[in-house]
Every structure is written in C-alpha cells, then in structure tokens.
Amino acid sequence: MRKKNKQSVRDVRDIFGVSESPPGNTCDNHTPQLDGTQEEKELPGVIQTRGPMPDGASLNSTTLSDASQDEEGSFAIPRSGCVSILETIPDIPVHSNGSPDPGQPVENTMSDDDYLEKNIPPEAEELSFEVSYSEMVTEAPKRNKLKKSEIKKEDYALTKLIVQKTRFGLTEAGDLSTEDMKNIRHLSLIELTAFFDTFGIQLKRNKTEKVKGRDSGIFGVPLTVLLENDRRKDPGVKVPLVLQKFFEKVEESGLESEGIFRLSGCTAKVKQYREELDAKFNADKFKWDKMCHREAAVMLKAFFRELPTSLFPVEYIPAFISLLERGPHIKVQFQALHLMIMALPDANRDTAQALMTFFNKVIANESKNRMSMWNISTVMAPNLFFSRSKHSDYEELLLANTAAHIIRLMLKYQKILWKVPSFLITQVRRMNEATMLLKKQLPSVRKLLRRKTIEREITSPKTSKVLQKSPSSRRMSDVPEGVIRVHAPLLSKVSMAIQLNSQTKAKDILAKFQFENSRGSSECIKIQNQRLYEIGGNIGQHCLDPDAYILDVYHANPQAEWVIKPQASL
C-alpha cells in the first residue's frame, strides 16, 4: 500500500513538462482570505498566478483534473512545489488581480496562424439535441492516469456551442408540466448513467446526506419550504423571494463595486440583518433600504452555504472527475453537465438558473468590479457544492476545483443549458403513449359490462339516431385532417379553426389571433406574453416555441388540444 501511494506522487516539473526552473520562482502556501468565509478556507493550496501560463503546460489529470483558467488568464494550481514557466504566450498588460487590461483583450493578441499552431478549437461547433448523448459517443478514450489532461485552460478553449432549432423548436425546462418534468428527471438520470458507462465510468450515487433543516426563518431552511411559504404571497413564484431581493440589492448599486463577492461587509451589520430577516421577512416587516450591496452579497453566499443540502449534488463529482481525466472535448463535458442539470429537482434547477443569470450580469461589468467568470466560479463553488462528510485536504482541493470548473461551464453556456433535449421529450411522449395503451388493454369488469350494454342499445333504431347526432360525431366532422381548433379563453376571439401547412409556425397562429382580436377595436391587443400550448394526448402540457412548425407537432400528437394563454415565468 505504501508503494502504491508513493507512485501517485509526482514531481511538479514532470506535470508541466519542464526540466528546470528559473531562480526566484516561488509559490505561496495559502490563498489570502479576503473575508474569512468558508469558501476561501475550503480551497487549501490554490493560488492565483500573476502571469499567463505557457501554451505547452497543462495540469496533470490526477493532480488537478479540473483546474481552469479564468476568462482573463489566471489559474488555480495545486500547492505541490514551485512552478517553472519557460514558454509564455504573448505578453498582455494585466491588473494586479491577474486580469488583462480591458482595452487589450486576449483574443486580439493572437493571429490566425497562432490559433492554428496552438490547436485552438474552432469558434463555434454545432450541438444536436435530437440524438441521445450516449449514442453520440462513438469512441471513448481509455483511462490513463499518466496522460496529461488535454483540457485547455484558456478562455478560447471553451468552444462556442450552437444548437440548431429543429422543426419542433426548443423547449425550456419550465415549458413542460410538472408530471412531464418528473419523467424528464428520471430519464436524464438513466441517460447520464449510460453516458458515463460509455466511457467506462460507473456512476455511483451515494445516499443523500439527510440534514434536517429549519421549519421557519430564511437561513438553513430547505428551498421547498421557502417556496411553499412564498407561494402564499405569489402562487407562481419559482425562486425564493428573499433570494430575488438579494439579487435586486446587488444590481441596484453593486454591479460595478470592485471585488463585490470577494470582500466581506460589516460583520456586526451582517449578523443583525440575518436575525432580522429570520424574524421579519415572511411578515413583510424587514426594511431593505438600510442594507448595503456588500452585506447582500455576503448573505447571498451564506444563504446557499447554510442550505440543508447543497444546491448541486456532490455525488456526481467523482464521475465528472473521472470524465475529465480522459481529457474529453468541451462538448462532451457540456453533455454530461446538461444531463446533470435536467436531473435536478425543480426548485434547485429554477434557483440555479436565476443564480447563473444574475452572475452573468456581474461578469458583464468585469472591467469595473474585477469579477471574471473564473473568479465568480472559485468564490461560489464551495457554497454551491459542499459535503458535510470528512475528506482529506487533497480530496477537498479536487472537489473545489472540479466544482469551480462546472460552474464556469454553467456560466459560459447559460443560454442553452436549460433547454430540454428533444430526444428526452420524445421519450416522454412514448412513455405517456404506453401508459394510455396499458389503460385501454386492462379495462375493469365494470367497463366491460358497460360496453355490452352500449352494444345492445346500438341495435335500437332510436338510439342509433341519437348517436348520429351526438356532439362528438359533429365535432369530429367539423375538424378535418390537418385542421386544428385553437382556443384563447382570455382573448375576445376565444376560438378559431386553423388550416395547417408545412410552413405554419406557432408565431403565425399567435399573429392571426392578434389581428382578429384587434379588428374593430381602437387599441391593438398585445399578446407578447401569450404562447401556444399543446395540452393532452401524449404530453401533459407543452409551451411551444414560437418557431415550432405546428404540422409536425400535430403529427407527433394528433390528440392534443391547442390553447393560447400566458407563459409562466421565473
């Protein structure tokens, strides 16, 4: 066992492929703790280098498989000795925090030839949602601990992913019914297991750490309990109201504040506000005017750190680390992350989406607040991924850096991360069809007796005349093939028959209703927040993309009803 343990210890010069190091190049042992909070304490041995990394240097997968360069060129590296840098990328003026000067972006310092020589990935790559991710993986690289990680730490290594819309359009997680999203979560976990299995990685889900949260107050209360209390005030809320207030306070005056999530506020005020929030927030008696944006930022971190369970499950981290050890393309990493997000509970997923949207607003002001994508990721990782189990220092370091890399991917691919893959929606439709077929194949005895009674009544001439005039018969004759009847209960024109063709989109139907409702009226009725839904059939409820081709949706679900109503929002 001792020999085995000794073999895993490698010299840092072997990791970076450098035979010698220049004098005077030393590493600090600890990261400076700016606000004394837990996130800095949980990152032992992580330091920020003041210069750019050499192009040929990459962190060893077993030592630090997920350490990533921030958007402006700083790195997180393990405390295992001195780092030698013999080759560097072109010099870039940097600030004291390692970020380049806003007037001289990194991309402009490199020519087209540099991109070719450095094997930089293309600017954009297409990502398909139609085919199962596990089926896309054709060749899975074998595990090799001695192989250097092929993951580039530079910002341009995060390839831009473009999702082409299918004829069904794109679907947000909130566009499906609760029951359908429940099936999506189950299917995502199955797909995630198959995806990792393709790489020879076993997805071991440990039992979730059960920590009893508080029943009242704000801090330490489960998200589901907070949302249950908030829905008494606003039935449609999906993100805790107190969290939305924290976002608003920072956005009011803190987006341009330097080091907004690095520096701590006044400790006495933070303690006072925490106590008042726990006691007065649910009663709407807390005065938000007196709170500074720095205190709001500190309490936002504390809010997630004190949840009974972390916002993102840490049981997926070991499998993700094993995936990174194989040095896959960023596209493959995104696919694994995408399935993880789809497997989250509704409360966690909706909260995470609102949080990443907020952080991107902070990053948009990086030139003033010095909070880059990597800075946000490293600061928030211990608050969003945490485990109360005991781990060694090395395991904690690996967990923190992997979590930071995952958050970085979330921030980079924020716009497409919350879209539900169409292959999962297709599987949900098949599940619902199988359920309906099963119900038809196993009728009860009462239904059989009732059917025989109806068959005897059909033999009567009087009954047959009544059946011919039944509303269902008239309704079937009124709606021929390729024609749908759309209902809009909230508009003056409440119903309309629409003849579909191969080019009819959802937005065309909405425009037709807007035109019909505005005729003869002095005011043009705006239905910008109105969306077309397919309800019933082989789906519970589906808010359709305005660019979806309705004839294709009709063929996939001919038994659906079509309704125009307001779209639900976070």
Coordinates of C-alpha atoms in Angstrom, one line a residue:
M1 CA 0.0 0.0 0.0
R2 CA 2.9 2.4 0.8
K3 CA 4.5 1.7 -2.6
K4 CA 1.1 2.3 -4.3
N5 CA 0.7 5.6 -2.5
K6 CA 4.2 6.7 -3.4
Q7 CA 3.6 6.0 -7.1
S8 CA 0.9 8.6 -7.2
V9 CA 3.2 11.4 -6.0
R10 CA 4.8 13.1 -8.9
D11 CA 7.2 16.0 -9.2
V12 CA 5.6 19.2 -10.4
R13 CA 8.3 19.6 -13.1
D14 CA 7.0 16.3 -14.6
I15 CA 3.5 17.6 -14.6
F16 CA 4.3 20.8 -16.5
G17 CA 6.9 19.1 -18.7
V18 CA 9.8 21.4 -17.6
S19 CA 13.2 20.2 -16.8
E20 CA 14.4 23.2 -14.9
S21 CA 13.0 26.2 -13.2
P22 CA 14.4 29.8 -13.1
P23 CA 15.5 31.1 -9.8
G24 CA 13.2 33.2 -7.7
N25 CA 10.0 31.5 -8.9
T26 CA 8.2 30.5 -5.7
C27 CA 4.7 29.6 -4.8
D28 CA 2.6 30.8 -1.8
N29 CA 1.3 28.2 0.5
H30 CA -2.1 29.6 1.1
T31 CA -4.7 31.7 -0.7
P32 CA -5.2 35.1 1.0
Q33 CA -8.5 35.1 2.9
L34 CA -10.3 38.3 2.0
D35 CA -13.4 37.9 4.0
G36 CA -12.7 34.9 6.2
T37 CA -15.6 33.0 4.8
Q38 CA -15.8 29.3 4.3
E39 CA -15.2 29.3 0.6
E40 CA -11.6 30.5 1.0
K41 CA -10.9 28.1 3.8
E42 CA -12.1 25.2 1.6
L43 CA -9.5 25.9 -1.1
P44 CA -6.2 25.0 0.5
G45 CA -3.2 25.4 -1.7
V46 CA -4.9 27.2 -4.5
I47 CA -3.2 30.3 -5.7
Q48 CA -3.6 32.7 -8.5
T49 CA -0.6 33.2 -10.7
R50 CA 0.2 36.7 -11.8
G51 CA 1.1 35.9 -15.4
P52 CA -0.2 33.7 -18.3
M53 CA 0.5 30.0 -18.4
P54 CA 2.7 28.5 -21.1
D55 CA 1.0 27.1 -24.0
G56 CA 2.5 23.6 -23.6
A57 CA 1.8 23.4 -19.9
S58 CA -1.3 21.6 -18.7
L59 CA -2.2 20.3 -15.3
N60 CA -2.0 16.6 -14.7
S61 CA -5.4 15.0 -14.6
T62 CA -4.8 13.1 -11.4
T63 CA -3.3 16.0 -9.6
L64 CA -5.8 18.7 -10.6
S65 CA -8.1 17.4 -13.3
D66 CA -10.4 20.3 -13.5
A67 CA -8.4 23.4 -12.7
S68 CA -9.4 26.0 -15.3
Q69 CA -8.1 29.4 -16.4
D70 CA -10.4 32.2 -15.7
E71 CA -11.6 34.4 -18.5
E72 CA -8.7 36.8 -18.1
G73 CA -5.8 34.4 -17.7
S74 CA -5.4 33.5 -14.0
F75 CA -5.1 29.9 -13.0
A76 CA -5.8 27.7 -10.0
I77 CA -2.8 25.3 -9.3
P78 CA -2.1 22.8 -6.6
R79 CA 0.4 23.6 -3.8
S80 CA 3.0 20.9 -4.6
G81 CA 6.1 22.9 -5.1
C82 CA 7.4 25.6 -7.5
V83 CA 6.0 26.2 -11.0
S84 CA 8.5 26.8 -13.8
I85 CA 7.5 28.7 -16.8
L86 CA 9.9 28.7 -19.7
E87 CA 7.5 29.4 -22.6
T88 CA 4.8 32.0 -22.5
I89 CA 2.1 33.3 -24.7
P90 CA 2.3 36.9 -25.9
D91 CA 2.7 39.4 -23.1
I92 CA -0.6 41.1 -22.1
P93 CA -0.9 44.1 -19.7
V94 CA -2.6 42.8 -16.6
H95 CA -4.1 44.3 -13.5
S96 CA -2.9 43.4 -10.0
N97 CA -5.6 40.7 -9.8
G98 CA -4.4 38.9 -12.9
S99 CA -7.0 40.3 -15.3
P100 CA -5.8 41.8 -18.6
D101 CA -6.4 45.4 -19.4
P102 CA -9.9 45.9 -20.7
G103 CA -8.5 47.8 -23.6
Q104 CA -6.4 44.9 -24.8
P105 CA -8.4 41.6 -25.0
V106 CA -6.6 38.3 -25.1
E107 CA -8.1 37.3 -28.4
N108 CA -6.7 40.3 -30.3
T109 CA -3.1 39.4 -29.3
M110 CA -3.1 36.2 -31.3
S111 CA -3.1 35.9 -35.1
D112 CA -4.8 33.3 -37.2
D113 CA -1.5 31.4 -37.5
D114 CA -1.2 31.3 -33.7
Y115 CA -4.6 29.7 -33.5
L116 CA -3.6 27.0 -36.0
E117 CA -0.3 26.3 -34.3
K118 CA -1.7 26.1 -30.8
N119 CA -4.5 23.7 -32.0
I120 CA -7.2 26.1 -30.7
P121 CA -10.7 24.7 -31.2
P122 CA -13.0 26.4 -33.8
E123 CA -15.0 29.4 -32.8
A124 CA -18.3 27.5 -32.9
E125 CA -19.5 23.9 -33.0
E126 CA -23.0 22.6 -33.6
L127 CA -24.7 20.7 -30.8
S128 CA -27.7 18.4 -31.6
F129 CA -30.5 17.8 -29.1
E130 CA -32.2 15.2 -31.3
V131 CA -29.9 12.2 -30.7
S132 CA -29.2 10.7 -27.4
Y133 CA -25.9 11.9 -25.9
S134 CA -24.8 8.3 -25.1
E135 CA -25.3 7.3 -28.7
M136 CA -23.2 10.2 -30.0
V137 CA -20.1 8.9 -28.1
T138 CA -18.5 6.5 -30.6
E139 CA -15.0 6.1 -29.2
A140 CA -14.4 6.6 -25.5
P141 CA -10.7 7.1 -24.6
K142 CA -9.3 4.7 -22.1
R143 CA -8.3 5.9 -18.7
N144 CA -4.7 6.8 -18.4
K145 CA -3.6 8.5 -15.2
L146 CA -0.1 9.3 -16.6
K147 CA -1.5 11.1 -19.6
K148 CA -1.6 14.9 -19.4
S149 CA -5.0 16.5 -19.4
E150 CA -5.9 17.7 -22.9
I151 CA -8.3 20.3 -21.5
K152 CA -7.2 23.8 -22.4
K153 CA -7.4 26.3 -19.5
E154 CA -7.6 29.4 -21.7
D155 CA -10.9 31.1 -22.4
Y156 CA -10.9 30.4 -26.1
A157 CA -10.8 26.7 -25.3
L158 CA -14.4 27.0 -24.1
T159 CA -15.8 26.4 -27.6
K160 CA -18.9 28.2 -28.6
L161 CA -21.8 25.7 -28.9
I162 CA -24.6 26.4 -31.3
V163 CA -27.9 24.5 -31.0
Q164 CA -29.8 24.4 -34.3
K165 CA -33.6 24.6 -33.8
T166 CA -35.5 21.5 -35.0
R167 CA -39.0 21.8 -36.6
F168 CA -40.3 21.3 -33.0
G169 CA -38.3 24.3 -31.8
L170 CA -36.5 24.5 -28.4
T171 CA -38.2 23.8 -25.1
E172 CA -37.3 25.4 -21.8
A173 CA -37.5 23.3 -18.6
G174 CA -40.4 25.4 -17.4
D175 CA -42.4 24.9 -20.6
L176 CA -43.4 21.3 -19.6
S177 CA -45.9 20.2 -17.0
T178 CA -44.8 19.1 -13.5
E179 CA -45.5 15.4 -14.3
D180 CA -43.6 15.5 -17.6
M181 CA -40.6 17.2 -15.9
K182 CA -40.7 14.4 -13.3
N183 CA -40.3 11.9 -16.1
I184 CA -37.6 14.0 -17.7
R185 CA -35.6 13.8 -14.4
H186 CA -35.8 10.0 -14.3
L187 CA -34.9 9.7 -18.0
S188 CA -32.0 12.1 -17.5
L189 CA -30.5 10.0 -14.7
I190 CA -30.8 6.9 -16.9
E191 CA -29.2 8.6 -19.8
L192 CA -26.5 10.0 -17.6
T193 CA -25.7 6.6 -16.3
A194 CA -25.5 5.2 -19.9
F195 CA -23.4 8.2 -20.9
F196 CA -20.7 7.6 -18.2
D197 CA -20.9 3.9 -18.9
T198 CA -19.8 4.6 -22.5
F199 CA -16.6 6.0 -21.0
G200 CA -16.2 3.0 -18.6
I201 CA -17.2 5.2 -15.6
Q202 CA -19.5 3.8 -13.0
L203 CA -22.0 6.4 -11.7
K204 CA -22.2 5.7 -8.0
R205 CA -24.9 7.7 -6.3
N206 CA -24.3 7.7 -2.6
K207 CA -27.2 8.3 -0.2
T208 CA -28.0 11.9 0.0
E209 CA -26.9 13.4 3.3
K210 CA -30.1 14.0 5.2
V211 CA -29.8 17.1 7.3
K212 CA -32.9 18.4 9.0
G213 CA -33.4 22.0 8.1
R214 CA -35.3 24.7 9.9
D215 CA -39.0 25.0 9.6
S216 CA -39.1 28.8 9.7
G217 CA -36.9 31.7 9.0
I218 CA -34.6 32.2 6.0
F219 CA -31.2 30.7 6.5
G220 CA -30.9 26.9 6.9
V221 CA -34.4 26.4 5.5
P222 CA -34.9 24.0 2.6
L223 CA -35.8 25.5 -0.8
T224 CA -39.1 23.6 -0.9
V225 CA -40.2 25.1 2.4
L226 CA -39.2 28.6 1.4
L227 CA -41.1 28.3 -1.8
E228 CA -44.1 26.9 0.0
N229 CA -44.2 29.9 2.2
D230 CA -43.6 32.3 -0.7
R231 CA -46.4 30.9 -2.8
R232 CA -48.9 32.0 -0.2
K233 CA -48.0 35.5 -1.3
D234 CA -47.3 34.7 -5.0
P235 CA -48.7 31.4 -6.3
G236 CA -46.5 31.4 -9.4
V237 CA -43.1 32.1 -7.8
K238 CA -40.3 29.6 -8.7
V239 CA -37.3 31.2 -7.0
P240 CA -37.3 32.1 -3.2
L241 CA -38.4 35.8 -2.8
V242 CA -35.6 36.5 -0.4
L243 CA -33.0 35.4 -3.0
Q244 CA -34.7 37.7 -5.5
K245 CA -34.3 40.6 -3.1
F246 CA -30.6 39.8 -2.7
F247 CA -30.2 40.0 -6.5
E248 CA -32.0 43.3 -6.6
K249 CA -29.9 44.9 -3.9
V250 CA -26.6 43.9 -5.6
E251 CA -28.0 45.1 -9.0
E252 CA -29.0 48.4 -7.6
S253 CA -25.6 49.7 -6.7
G254 CA -23.1 46.7 -6.5
L255 CA -22.6 45.5 -10.1
E256 CA -19.7 48.0 -10.5
S257 CA -18.3 47.5 -7.0
E258 CA -14.8 46.1 -7.1
G259 CA -14.5 42.6 -5.6
I260 CA -18.2 42.5 -4.8
F261 CA -18.1 38.8 -3.9
R262 CA -14.6 38.8 -2.6
L263 CA -14.8 41.3 0.2
S264 CA -16.9 41.0 3.3
G265 CA -19.3 43.6 4.7
C266 CA -19.5 44.8 8.2
T267 CA -19.7 41.7 10.5
A268 CA -22.0 43.3 13.0
K269 CA -24.4 44.5 10.4
V270 CA -24.5 41.2 8.7
K271 CA -25.3 39.4 11.9
Q272 CA -28.0 42.0 12.7
Y273 CA -29.6 41.7 9.2
R274 CA -29.6 37.9 9.4
E275 CA -31.5 37.9 12.7
E276 CA -34.0 40.5 11.4
L277 CA -34.5 38.5 8.1
D278 CA -35.3 35.3 10.0
A279 CA -37.8 37.1 12.2
K280 CA -39.4 39.7 9.9
F281 CA -39.1 38.7 6.2
N282 CA -42.1 36.4 6.0
A283 CA -44.2 39.1 7.7
D284 CA -43.0 41.7 5.2
K285 CA -41.6 43.9 8.0
F286 CA -37.9 43.9 7.0
K287 CA -36.6 47.2 5.8
W288 CA -34.4 46.6 2.7
D289 CA -33.5 50.3 2.3
K290 CA -30.9 50.2 5.0
M291 CA -29.0 47.2 3.6
C292 CA -25.8 47.8 1.6
H293 CA -25.0 45.8 -1.5
R294 CA -21.9 44.3 0.2
E295 CA -24.0 42.9 3.0
A296 CA -26.4 41.5 0.5
A297 CA -23.6 39.7 -1.4
V298 CA -22.2 38.2 1.9
M299 CA -25.7 37.0 2.9
L300 CA -26.3 35.5 -0.6
K301 CA -23.3 33.3 -0.2
A302 CA -24.3 32.4 3.3
F303 CA -27.8 31.5 2.1
F304 CA -26.6 28.8 -0.2
R305 CA -23.8 27.6 2.2
E306 CA -26.3 27.0 5.0
L307 CA -28.9 25.1 3.0
P308 CA -29.5 21.6 4.5
T309 CA -28.2 20.1 1.2
S310 CA -26.1 21.7 -1.4
L311 CA -27.8 23.3 -4.4
F312 CA -26.0 20.9 -6.8
P313 CA -25.5 17.3 -5.7
V314 CA -21.9 16.4 -4.9
E315 CA -22.4 12.7 -5.6
Y316 CA -21.9 13.4 -9.4
I317 CA -18.5 15.0 -8.8
P318 CA -16.4 11.7 -8.7
A319 CA -17.8 10.6 -12.1
F320 CA -17.2 14.1 -13.5
I321 CA -13.6 14.0 -12.3
S322 CA -13.1 10.6 -13.9
L323 CA -14.5 12.1 -17.1
L324 CA -12.1 15.0 -17.0
E325 CA -9.2 12.5 -16.5
R326 CA -9.9 11.2 -20.0
G327 CA -9.5 14.7 -21.4
P328 CA -12.7 14.9 -23.4
H329 CA -13.8 17.8 -25.6
I330 CA -15.7 20.6 -24.0
K331 CA -18.8 19.5 -25.9
V332 CA -18.7 16.1 -24.1
Q333 CA -18.3 17.9 -20.8
F334 CA -21.3 20.1 -21.6
Q335 CA -23.4 17.0 -22.4
A336 CA -22.6 15.4 -19.1
L337 CA -23.4 18.7 -17.3
H338 CA -26.6 19.1 -19.3
L339 CA -27.9 15.8 -18.1
M340 CA -27.0 16.6 -14.5
I341 CA -29.0 19.8 -14.7
M342 CA -32.0 18.0 -16.2
A343 CA -31.9 15.5 -13.3
L344 CA -32.1 18.3 -10.6
P345 CA -35.3 18.8 -8.7
D346 CA -37.5 21.7 -9.9
A347 CA -36.7 24.0 -7.0
N348 CA -32.9 23.5 -7.4
R349 CA -33.0 23.9 -11.2
D350 CA -35.1 27.0 -11.2
T351 CA -33.0 28.6 -8.5
A352 CA -29.7 27.7 -10.3
Q353 CA -31.0 29.2 -13.5
A354 CA -31.8 32.5 -11.8
L355 CA -28.5 32.5 -10.0
M356 CA -26.5 32.0 -13.2
T357 CA -28.4 34.7 -14.9
F358 CA -27.6 37.1 -12.0
F359 CA -23.9 36.1 -12.1
N360 CA -23.6 36.8 -15.8
K361 CA -24.8 40.4 -15.1
V362 CA -22.0 40.7 -12.6
I363 CA -19.5 39.3 -15.1
A364 CA -20.7 41.8 -17.7
N365 CA -19.2 44.6 -15.5
E366 CA -15.9 42.8 -15.1
S367 CA -13.9 45.8 -16.3
K368 CA -15.1 47.7 -13.1
N369 CA -15.8 45.1 -10.5
R370 CA -12.8 42.8 -11.4
M371 CA -15.1 39.7 -11.1
S372 CA -14.3 37.5 -14.0
M373 CA -16.0 34.2 -14.8
W374 CA -13.3 32.2 -13.1
N375 CA -13.3 34.5 -10.0
I376 CA -17.1 34.0 -9.6
S377 CA -16.7 30.3 -10.1
T378 CA -13.9 29.8 -7.4
V379 CA -15.7 32.1 -4.9
M380 CA -19.1 30.4 -5.2
A381 CA -18.0 26.8 -5.8
P382 CA -17.7 25.9 -2.0
N383 CA -21.1 27.4 -1.4
L384 CA -23.0 25.6 -4.2
F385 CA -21.2 22.2 -4.0
F386 CA -20.5 21.1 -0.4
S387 CA -20.4 17.9 1.5
R388 CA -20.5 17.5 5.3
S389 CA -18.6 14.2 5.1
K390 CA -15.0 14.2 6.1
H391 CA -12.5 14.5 3.2
S392 CA -8.7 14.8 3.0
D393 CA -7.1 18.0 2.0
Y394 CA -6.4 16.6 -1.4
E395 CA -10.0 15.5 -1.9
E396 CA -11.3 18.9 -0.8
L397 CA -9.0 20.6 -3.2
L398 CA -10.1 18.3 -6.1
L399 CA -13.7 18.8 -5.2
A400 CA -13.5 22.6 -5.0
N401 CA -11.6 22.9 -8.3
T402 CA -14.0 20.5 -10.1
A403 CA -17.0 22.4 -8.8
A404 CA -15.4 25.7 -10.0
H405 CA -14.9 24.2 -13.4
I406 CA -18.6 23.0 -13.5
I407 CA -19.9 26.5 -12.5
R408 CA -17.7 28.0 -15.2
L409 CA -19.3 25.8 -17.8
M410 CA -22.7 26.8 -16.5
L411 CA -21.9 30.5 -16.8
K412 CA -20.4 30.0 -20.3
Y413 CA -23.4 28.0 -21.7
Q414 CA -26.1 29.7 -19.7
K415 CA -28.3 30.3 -22.8
I416 CA -28.6 26.6 -23.8
L417 CA -28.1 24.8 -20.6
W418 CA -31.7 25.0 -19.5
K419 CA -33.1 23.7 -22.8
V420 CA -34.7 20.3 -22.6
P421 CA -33.1 17.9 -25.2
S422 CA -35.7 16.9 -27.8
F423 CA -34.7 13.2 -27.5
L424 CA -35.9 13.3 -23.9
I425 CA -39.2 14.9 -24.8
T426 CA -39.7 12.1 -27.5
Q427 CA -39.1 9.5 -24.8
V428 CA -41.7 11.2 -22.5
R429 CA -44.2 11.1 -25.3
R430 CA -43.6 7.3 -25.8
M431 CA -43.9 6.8 -22.0
N432 CA -47.3 8.5 -22.0
E433 CA -48.5 6.6 -25.0
A434 CA -47.5 3.3 -23.4
T435 CA -49.4 4.3 -20.2
M436 CA -52.5 5.2 -22.2
L437 CA -52.3 1.9 -24.2
L438 CA -51.9 -0.1 -20.9
K439 CA -55.1 1.5 -19.5
K440 CA -57.0 0.5 -22.7
Q441 CA -55.7 -3.0 -22.6
L442 CA -56.7 -3.6 -19.0
P443 CA -60.3 -2.4 -18.6
S444 CA -62.2 -3.2 -15.5
V445 CA -65.1 -5.6 -15.3
R446 CA -67.5 -2.6 -14.9
K447 CA -66.3 -1.1 -18.2
L448 CA -66.8 -4.5 -20.0
L449 CA -70.3 -4.7 -18.7
R450 CA -71.0 -1.1 -19.7
R451 CA -69.7 -1.8 -23.2
K452 CA -72.0 -4.7 -23.6
T453 CA -74.9 -2.6 -22.5
I454 CA -74.0 0.1 -25.0
E455 CA -73.7 -2.5 -27.8
R456 CA -77.3 -3.7 -27.0
E457 CA -78.6 -0.1 -27.1
I458 CA -77.0 0.5 -30.5
T459 CA -79.3 -2.2 -32.1
S460 CA -82.3 0.1 -31.3
P461 CA -83.1 2.4 -34.2
K462 CA -83.9 5.3 -31.9
T463 CA -80.6 5.0 -30.2
S464 CA -78.7 4.9 -33.5
K465 CA -80.3 8.2 -34.5
V466 CA -79.3 9.8 -31.2
L467 CA -75.7 8.6 -31.6
Q468 CA -75.6 10.1 -35.1
K469 CA -76.5 13.5 -33.7
S470 CA -74.1 13.3 -30.8
P471 CA -71.7 16.2 -30.2
S472 CA -68.6 14.1 -30.5
S473 CA -69.7 13.0 -34.0
R474 CA -70.3 16.6 -35.0
R475 CA -67.0 17.7 -33.5
M476 CA -65.1 15.0 -35.5
S477 CA -66.8 16.1 -38.7
D478 CA -66.1 19.8 -38.0
V479 CA -62.3 19.3 -37.7
P480 CA -60.9 17.6 -40.8
E481 CA -57.4 16.3 -41.1
G482 CA -54.7 19.0 -40.9
V483 CA -57.0 21.5 -39.2
I484 CA -56.8 22.3 -35.5
R485 CA -59.1 24.4 -33.3
V486 CA -57.2 26.8 -31.2
H487 CA -58.8 28.2 -28.0
A488 CA -57.9 31.5 -26.4
P489 CA -60.1 31.9 -23.3
L490 CA -58.5 35.2 -22.3
L491 CA -59.0 37.0 -25.7
S492 CA -62.1 38.3 -27.2
K493 CA -61.8 35.9 -30.1
V494 CA -61.9 32.8 -28.0
S495 CA -61.8 30.1 -30.7
M496 CA -60.6 29.7 -34.3
A497 CA -60.1 26.8 -36.7
I498 CA -56.6 26.9 -38.3
Q499 CA -55.7 25.1 -41.5
L500 CA -52.1 23.9 -41.2
N501 CA -49.5 23.6 -43.8
S502 CA -45.8 22.6 -43.7
Q503 CA -44.7 26.2 -43.0
T504 CA -47.2 27.2 -40.3
K505 CA -45.4 28.2 -37.1
A506 CA -46.7 28.9 -33.6
K507 CA -46.0 32.6 -34.0
D508 CA -48.1 32.7 -37.2
I509 CA -51.1 31.4 -35.2
L510 CA -50.5 34.0 -32.5
A511 CA -50.3 36.8 -35.1
K512 CA -53.6 35.7 -36.6
F513 CA -55.3 35.8 -33.2
Q514 CA -53.8 39.2 -32.6
F515 CA -55.1 40.5 -35.9
E516 CA -58.6 39.1 -35.4
N517 CA -58.8 40.5 -31.9
S518 CA -57.7 43.9 -32.9
R519 CA -60.3 44.3 -35.7
G520 CA -63.0 46.8 -34.9
S521 CA -61.1 47.9 -31.8
S522 CA -59.3 51.2 -31.3
E523 CA -56.5 49.6 -29.4
C524 CA -54.2 46.8 -30.7
I525 CA -54.3 43.9 -28.3
K526 CA -50.8 42.8 -27.5
I527 CA -50.2 39.1 -26.9
Q528 CA -46.5 39.2 -26.5
N529 CA -46.7 37.2 -23.3
Q530 CA -49.2 34.8 -24.8
R531 CA -47.9 31.4 -26.0
L532 CA -49.4 28.5 -27.8
Y533 CA -49.7 25.3 -25.8
E534 CA -50.3 21.7 -26.7
I535 CA -52.3 20.0 -23.9
G536 CA -53.2 16.4 -23.5
G537 CA -52.6 13.4 -25.8
N538 CA -49.1 12.1 -25.3
I539 CA -47.9 15.1 -23.3
G540 CA -49.2 16.7 -20.2
Q541 CA -48.6 20.4 -21.2
H542 CA -46.1 21.8 -23.6
C543 CA -45.5 25.5 -24.2
L544 CA -44.4 25.6 -27.9
D545 CA -41.5 27.6 -29.3
P546 CA -42.8 30.5 -31.5
D547 CA -40.6 29.0 -34.3
A548 CA -42.1 25.5 -33.9
Y549 CA -43.8 24.1 -37.0
I550 CA -47.3 23.1 -35.8
L551 CA -48.0 20.5 -38.5
D552 CA -45.0 18.5 -37.2
V553 CA -46.2 18.8 -33.6
Y554 CA -49.7 17.9 -34.8
H555 CA -48.5 14.7 -36.4
A556 CA -46.5 13.8 -33.2
N557 CA -49.6 14.4 -31.0
P558 CA -52.8 14.3 -33.0
Q559 CA -55.0 14.0 -29.9
A560 CA -53.7 17.3 -28.3
E561 CA -55.8 20.3 -27.6
W562 CA -54.4 23.8 -28.6
V563 CA -54.7 26.7 -26.2
I564 CA -53.3 30.2 -26.1
K565 CA -52.5 31.5 -22.7
P566 CA -49.9 33.5 -20.8
Q567 CA -46.5 31.9 -20.4
A568 CA -45.3 31.1 -16.9
S569 CA -42.0 32.8 -15.9
L570 CA -39.4 32.5 -13.0

